[in-house]
Amino acid sequence: MKESNNNKTRSILLNTINRPTPEEALSLKEKDIIKTGNKIGYKFSHKIMNSIYDVHEALMPIMESGLISMMKDTEKKNPDYYIFARDGELIYDALWGIGQSKEKNLEKRVYYLKTSLGMNDDKNNSKYLNEIGITKSRFKKGKEMIFIDSGFEGSLFHKVGKWTRYNKDLPNSRMDGYLVDTSKSSTFNILNLHKLKLIEVENMTKKMKESPYMKHANGTINTIVCAFLQLMPKFTGRFVSTYYKNGYWDVMPEENTFIRENSIISNNHNQRTNSNQYNLIETIPYCINADIVNPVASLLLQKKTLDYFSNPNTQDRIYDKIKKS
């Protein structure tokens, strides 16, 4: 059984196309993820990872507060939530975890949307979007859609509208958007983090200053949270091109440079490489858009997010506050 678990973990870590599903992440043990990652060859500093864990731990009650504020407004209409990869993946895991309470079928209304500004304006983009329920007709009528991303303008929200051939202004009456941090010119909502306790804000700021993301620990709490979501390790490279396989349209990410440079066998065929990609969690990025791809660290953080938000106590606390609105 132990060998079987190790093989499963290895298979997941070497899947450079698909980020693990929440079910897969929850099924793995932290020690197996680290041990298997070391065998593959990922350099892993426990000291650095612990500092990233500390930021993540400080973020959890803050993200909980932000999602409660949003859901007080949105859940009245039972919308579908489309969380944009990759900066929004922590929010995707959080909403998926909350959805395990089976309240109002939330778990069936949360989608991980694979897009990036690096994608070509391919006609097949609309086929992928249509498969997950984003269509031109849906912008006009039908159930509401909520788009969620880290920041700052909501450019990808407009891109999705363009790819589905809905070329009118967004947001509209059938779609709304939330960003963790916004520019002054953005027409979308900012995630409400204004009702936090001072100690929560101070703790998040302190932990960011003690992490590899220390250079982005200044500004409003929305700015700091946005920075962490953009800089935290990702499982895959940026999603860049649609492809068709086994009867479905999907989106291919850029190649993991660590896998390529070390000639490790994986399923990374037909991928192009981002020369600006980092694979070390020790990296201290000066740019908020630095692309840090480390499946081991990403999977560990994914598992911690899911553990927090799929906890029945967390779910009860969230829904108690939503229903009081």
XYZ file of C-alpha atoms in Angstrom:
325
model
C 0.000 0.000 0.000
C 2.856 2.380 0.834
C 4.444 1.805 -2.566
C 1.082 2.335 -4.233
C 0.667 5.681 -2.438
C 4.181 6.734 -3.488
C 3.433 5.810 -7.114
C 0.217 7.815 -6.993
C 2.011 10.836 -5.559
C 4.762 10.569 -8.183
C 2.228 10.317 -10.985
C 0.439 13.450 -9.763
C 3.675 15.445 -9.353
C 4.807 14.505 -12.872
C 1.533 15.554 -14.480
C 2.719 18.874 -15.874
C -0.509 19.577 -17.762
C -3.250 19.284 -15.140
C -3.251 20.758 -11.663
C -4.384 18.114 -9.101
C -8.089 17.977 -8.399
C -9.150 18.817 -4.839
C -9.972 15.144 -4.286
C -6.454 14.135 -5.363
C -4.802 16.764 -3.167
C -6.805 15.748 -0.093
C -5.968 12.068 -0.635
C -2.212 12.628 -0.297
C -0.042 12.930 2.809
C 2.307 15.867 3.298
C 5.297 13.651 4.068
C 4.725 11.605 0.882
C 4.521 14.767 -1.248
C 7.824 16.077 0.159
C 9.600 12.703 -0.009
C 8.479 12.021 -3.576
C 9.318 15.562 -4.663
C 12.841 15.139 -3.305
C 13.233 11.879 -5.241
C 12.153 13.581 -8.439
C 14.765 16.247 -7.779
C 12.920 19.351 -6.665
C 15.069 21.355 -4.259
C 13.031 21.922 -1.153
C 14.019 24.188 1.713
C 11.952 23.401 4.803
C 12.920 26.764 6.301
C 11.623 28.692 3.273
C 8.539 26.502 2.981
C 7.716 27.081 6.635
C 7.837 30.859 6.053
C 5.407 30.426 3.121
C 3.204 28.234 5.334
C 3.132 31.068 7.880
C 1.855 33.526 5.271
C -0.741 31.005 4.130
C -1.902 30.403 7.702
C -2.250 34.151 8.280
C -4.217 34.460 5.039
C -6.856 31.817 5.819
C -9.102 33.874 8.178
C -8.615 36.907 5.917
C -9.745 34.990 2.845
C -12.629 33.546 4.835
C -13.795 37.064 5.708
C -13.505 38.212 2.097
C -15.465 35.271 0.726
C -18.196 35.726 3.341
C -18.570 39.350 2.277
C -18.789 38.381 -1.386
C -21.148 35.458 -0.853
C -23.562 37.593 1.171
C -24.177 39.482 -2.063
C -23.827 36.721 -4.644
C -25.338 33.550 -3.171
C -28.872 34.967 -3.292
C -28.852 34.231 -7.036
C -27.080 30.824 -6.915
C -24.504 31.895 -9.520
C -21.739 29.882 -11.096
C -18.293 30.987 -9.915
C -15.487 31.049 -12.476
C -12.109 31.411 -10.780
C -9.346 32.377 -13.184
C -6.152 30.344 -13.282
C -3.614 30.569 -11.925
C -3.665 33.489 -9.517
C -7.130 32.561 -8.319
C -6.464 28.892 -7.596
C -6.408 29.362 -3.809
C -9.852 30.982 -4.069
C -11.037 28.071 -6.218
C -9.904 25.587 -3.559
C -11.527 27.667 -0.829
C -14.922 27.799 -2.589
C -14.708 24.107 -3.465
C -13.974 23.320 0.175
C -16.906 25.422 1.388
C -19.058 23.629 -1.185
C -18.432 20.268 0.472
C -21.059 21.296 2.994
C -23.538 20.586 0.130
C -25.230 23.902 0.865
C -27.178 25.048 -2.220
C -25.083 22.765 -4.456
C -22.167 25.184 -4.300
C -19.685 22.401 -5.140
C -21.345 22.070 -8.566
C -21.128 25.802 -9.244
C -17.375 26.328 -8.877
C -15.126 26.182 -11.956
C -11.365 26.480 -12.406
C -11.047 28.564 -15.580
C -7.783 28.033 -17.487
C -6.870 31.278 -19.214
C -4.055 33.798 -19.410
C -3.232 36.969 -21.296
C -0.594 34.853 -23.066
C -3.268 32.876 -24.901
C -3.719 33.510 -28.603
C -7.088 34.743 -29.852
C -7.841 31.250 -31.123
C -11.345 30.427 -32.337
C -11.118 27.225 -30.287
C -10.992 29.244 -27.050
C -14.757 29.631 -27.277
C -15.179 25.852 -27.568
C -13.358 25.343 -24.275
C -15.356 28.119 -22.613
C -18.625 26.710 -23.940
C -17.852 23.327 -22.384
C -17.713 24.877 -18.926
C -20.846 26.953 -19.435
C -19.525 30.328 -20.629
C -21.374 31.230 -23.817
C -22.455 34.341 -25.676
C -26.096 33.573 -24.952
C -25.344 33.280 -21.244
C -24.041 36.806 -21.153
C -27.450 37.848 -22.470
C -29.772 35.609 -20.481
C -29.862 32.690 -18.055
C -28.075 32.118 -14.779
C -25.645 34.677 -13.450
C -21.887 34.194 -13.650
C -19.312 35.497 -11.167
C -15.735 35.929 -12.456
C -12.942 36.027 -9.833
C -9.247 36.884 -10.273
C -6.416 38.483 -8.313
C -6.152 41.897 -10.019
C -6.045 44.590 -11.293
C -8.156 45.730 -14.264
C -10.113 42.570 -15.010
C -8.537 42.385 -18.471
C -9.094 38.638 -18.649
C -12.796 39.104 -17.906
C -13.048 41.243 -21.030
C -10.960 38.696 -22.977
C -13.414 35.929 -22.104
C -16.243 38.113 -23.323
C -14.369 38.655 -26.579
C -13.599 34.945 -27.015
C -17.281 34.082 -26.600
C -18.084 36.834 -29.134
C -19.888 38.959 -26.576
C -18.233 42.238 -27.428
C -20.278 44.596 -25.294
C -19.119 46.256 -22.079
C -18.604 44.161 -18.939
C -19.838 43.705 -16.290
C -23.476 43.353 -17.281
C -26.700 42.174 -15.641
C -25.829 38.474 -16.132
C -22.183 38.569 -15.134
C -20.200 40.269 -12.371
C -16.558 40.257 -11.432
C -14.486 40.354 -8.253
C -10.802 41.194 -7.990
C -8.673 40.902 -4.863
C -7.069 44.231 -5.716
C -8.172 46.766 -8.325
C -6.821 49.739 -10.192
C -8.731 53.001 -10.061
C -10.022 52.483 -13.599
C -11.409 48.988 -13.024
C -15.184 48.578 -13.356
C -15.285 45.409 -11.258
C -15.752 44.801 -7.530
C -12.877 44.646 -5.079
C -12.985 41.782 -2.570
C -14.065 43.375 0.688
C -11.294 42.989 3.270
C -12.078 46.201 5.139
C -13.766 44.613 8.178
C -10.750 42.637 9.325
C -9.369 42.767 12.830
C -6.224 44.879 13.090
C -4.295 41.903 14.478
C -5.129 39.858 11.338
C -3.796 42.583 9.045
C -0.663 43.053 11.154
C -0.005 39.302 11.255
C -0.366 38.920 7.472
C 1.975 41.868 6.878
C 4.537 40.533 9.369
C 4.557 37.047 7.858
C 4.919 38.436 4.322
C 7.957 40.420 5.450
C 9.506 37.189 6.749
C 8.851 35.292 3.480
C 10.425 35.283 0.003
C 7.747 37.845 -0.906
C 9.092 40.455 1.520
C 9.358 43.130 -1.189
C 5.606 43.019 -1.668
C 4.567 43.347 1.972
C 3.552 46.989 1.739
C 0.316 48.732 0.842
C -3.285 47.909 1.656
C -4.275 44.454 2.867
C -5.874 43.821 -0.550
C -2.570 44.653 -2.247
C -0.624 42.324 0.066
C -3.071 39.427 -0.349
C -3.070 39.941 -4.112
C 0.734 39.808 -4.162
C 0.780 36.505 -2.299
C -1.811 34.951 -4.633
C 0.237 36.022 -7.650
C 3.594 34.900 -6.250
C 2.731 31.693 -4.397
C 4.150 28.576 -6.128
C 2.016 27.233 -8.988
C 1.601 23.635 -10.113
C 1.732 24.322 -13.846
C 3.041 26.996 -16.151
C 0.686 29.602 -17.596
C -2.180 28.195 -19.636
C -1.566 29.272 -23.220
C -3.285 27.189 -25.926
C -6.494 25.196 -26.398
C -6.323 21.580 -27.511
C -8.761 18.734 -28.144
C -8.412 15.299 -26.540
C -10.759 12.431 -25.702
C -13.817 14.349 -26.826
C -13.129 17.489 -24.768
C -11.516 20.863 -25.246
C -8.911 21.854 -22.657
C -6.038 24.327 -22.297
C -2.340 23.431 -22.415
C 0.043 25.141 -19.983
C 3.586 26.196 -20.706
C 6.268 23.609 -20.090
C 7.774 23.126 -16.636
C 11.393 24.191 -17.233
C 12.712 22.012 -14.399
C 11.233 18.908 -16.036
C 12.686 19.819 -19.435
C 16.139 20.838 -18.234
C 16.556 17.650 -16.194
C 15.173 15.367 -18.931
C 12.528 13.938 -16.600
C 9.882 11.894 -18.377
C 6.376 13.332 -18.010
C 3.372 14.097 -20.181
C 4.633 17.543 -21.162
C 4.328 17.034 -24.920
C 3.364 19.925 -27.199
C 4.185 22.543 -24.576
C 6.142 25.741 -25.131
C 8.551 27.143 -22.562
C 8.377 30.373 -20.607
C 11.969 31.553 -20.255
C 11.013 33.688 -17.232
C 9.860 30.717 -15.174
C 11.359 29.983 -11.744
C 11.272 26.537 -10.162
C 12.899 27.355 -6.816
C 10.815 28.459 -3.838
C 13.943 30.204 -2.502
C 13.579 32.822 -5.243
C 12.954 36.347 -3.956
C 10.932 37.838 -6.821
C 11.159 41.566 -7.478
C 8.283 41.453 -9.959
C 4.730 40.711 -8.837
C 4.177 38.683 -12.017
C 7.161 36.388 -11.462
C 6.205 32.886 -12.591
C 7.150 30.431 -9.829
C 6.344 26.851 -10.859
C 7.006 24.271 -8.171
C 4.469 21.404 -8.054
C 5.643 20.187 -4.638
C 5.150 23.524 -2.869
C 1.958 24.207 -4.825
C 0.410 20.878 -3.888
C 1.276 21.347 -0.211
C -0.408 24.767 -0.168
C -3.414 23.428 -2.074
C -3.856 20.705 0.504
C -3.670 23.189 3.393
C -6.303 25.445 1.795
C -8.621 22.496 1.263
C -8.081 21.240 4.816
C -9.086 24.657 6.175
C -12.168 25.327 4.040
C -13.532 21.766 3.913
C -13.542 21.642 7.714
C -17.198 21.475 8.896
C -16.486 24.061 11.618
C -15.252 26.530 9.000
C -18.236 25.788 6.756
C -20.734 26.286 9.611
C -19.091 29.545 10.635
C -19.187 30.867 7.061
C -22.805 29.991 6.418
C -23.932 31.294 9.819
C -22.529 34.699 8.861
C -23.911 34.612 5.316
C -27.421 33.818 6.534
C -27.361 36.690 9.020
C -27.174 39.191 6.165
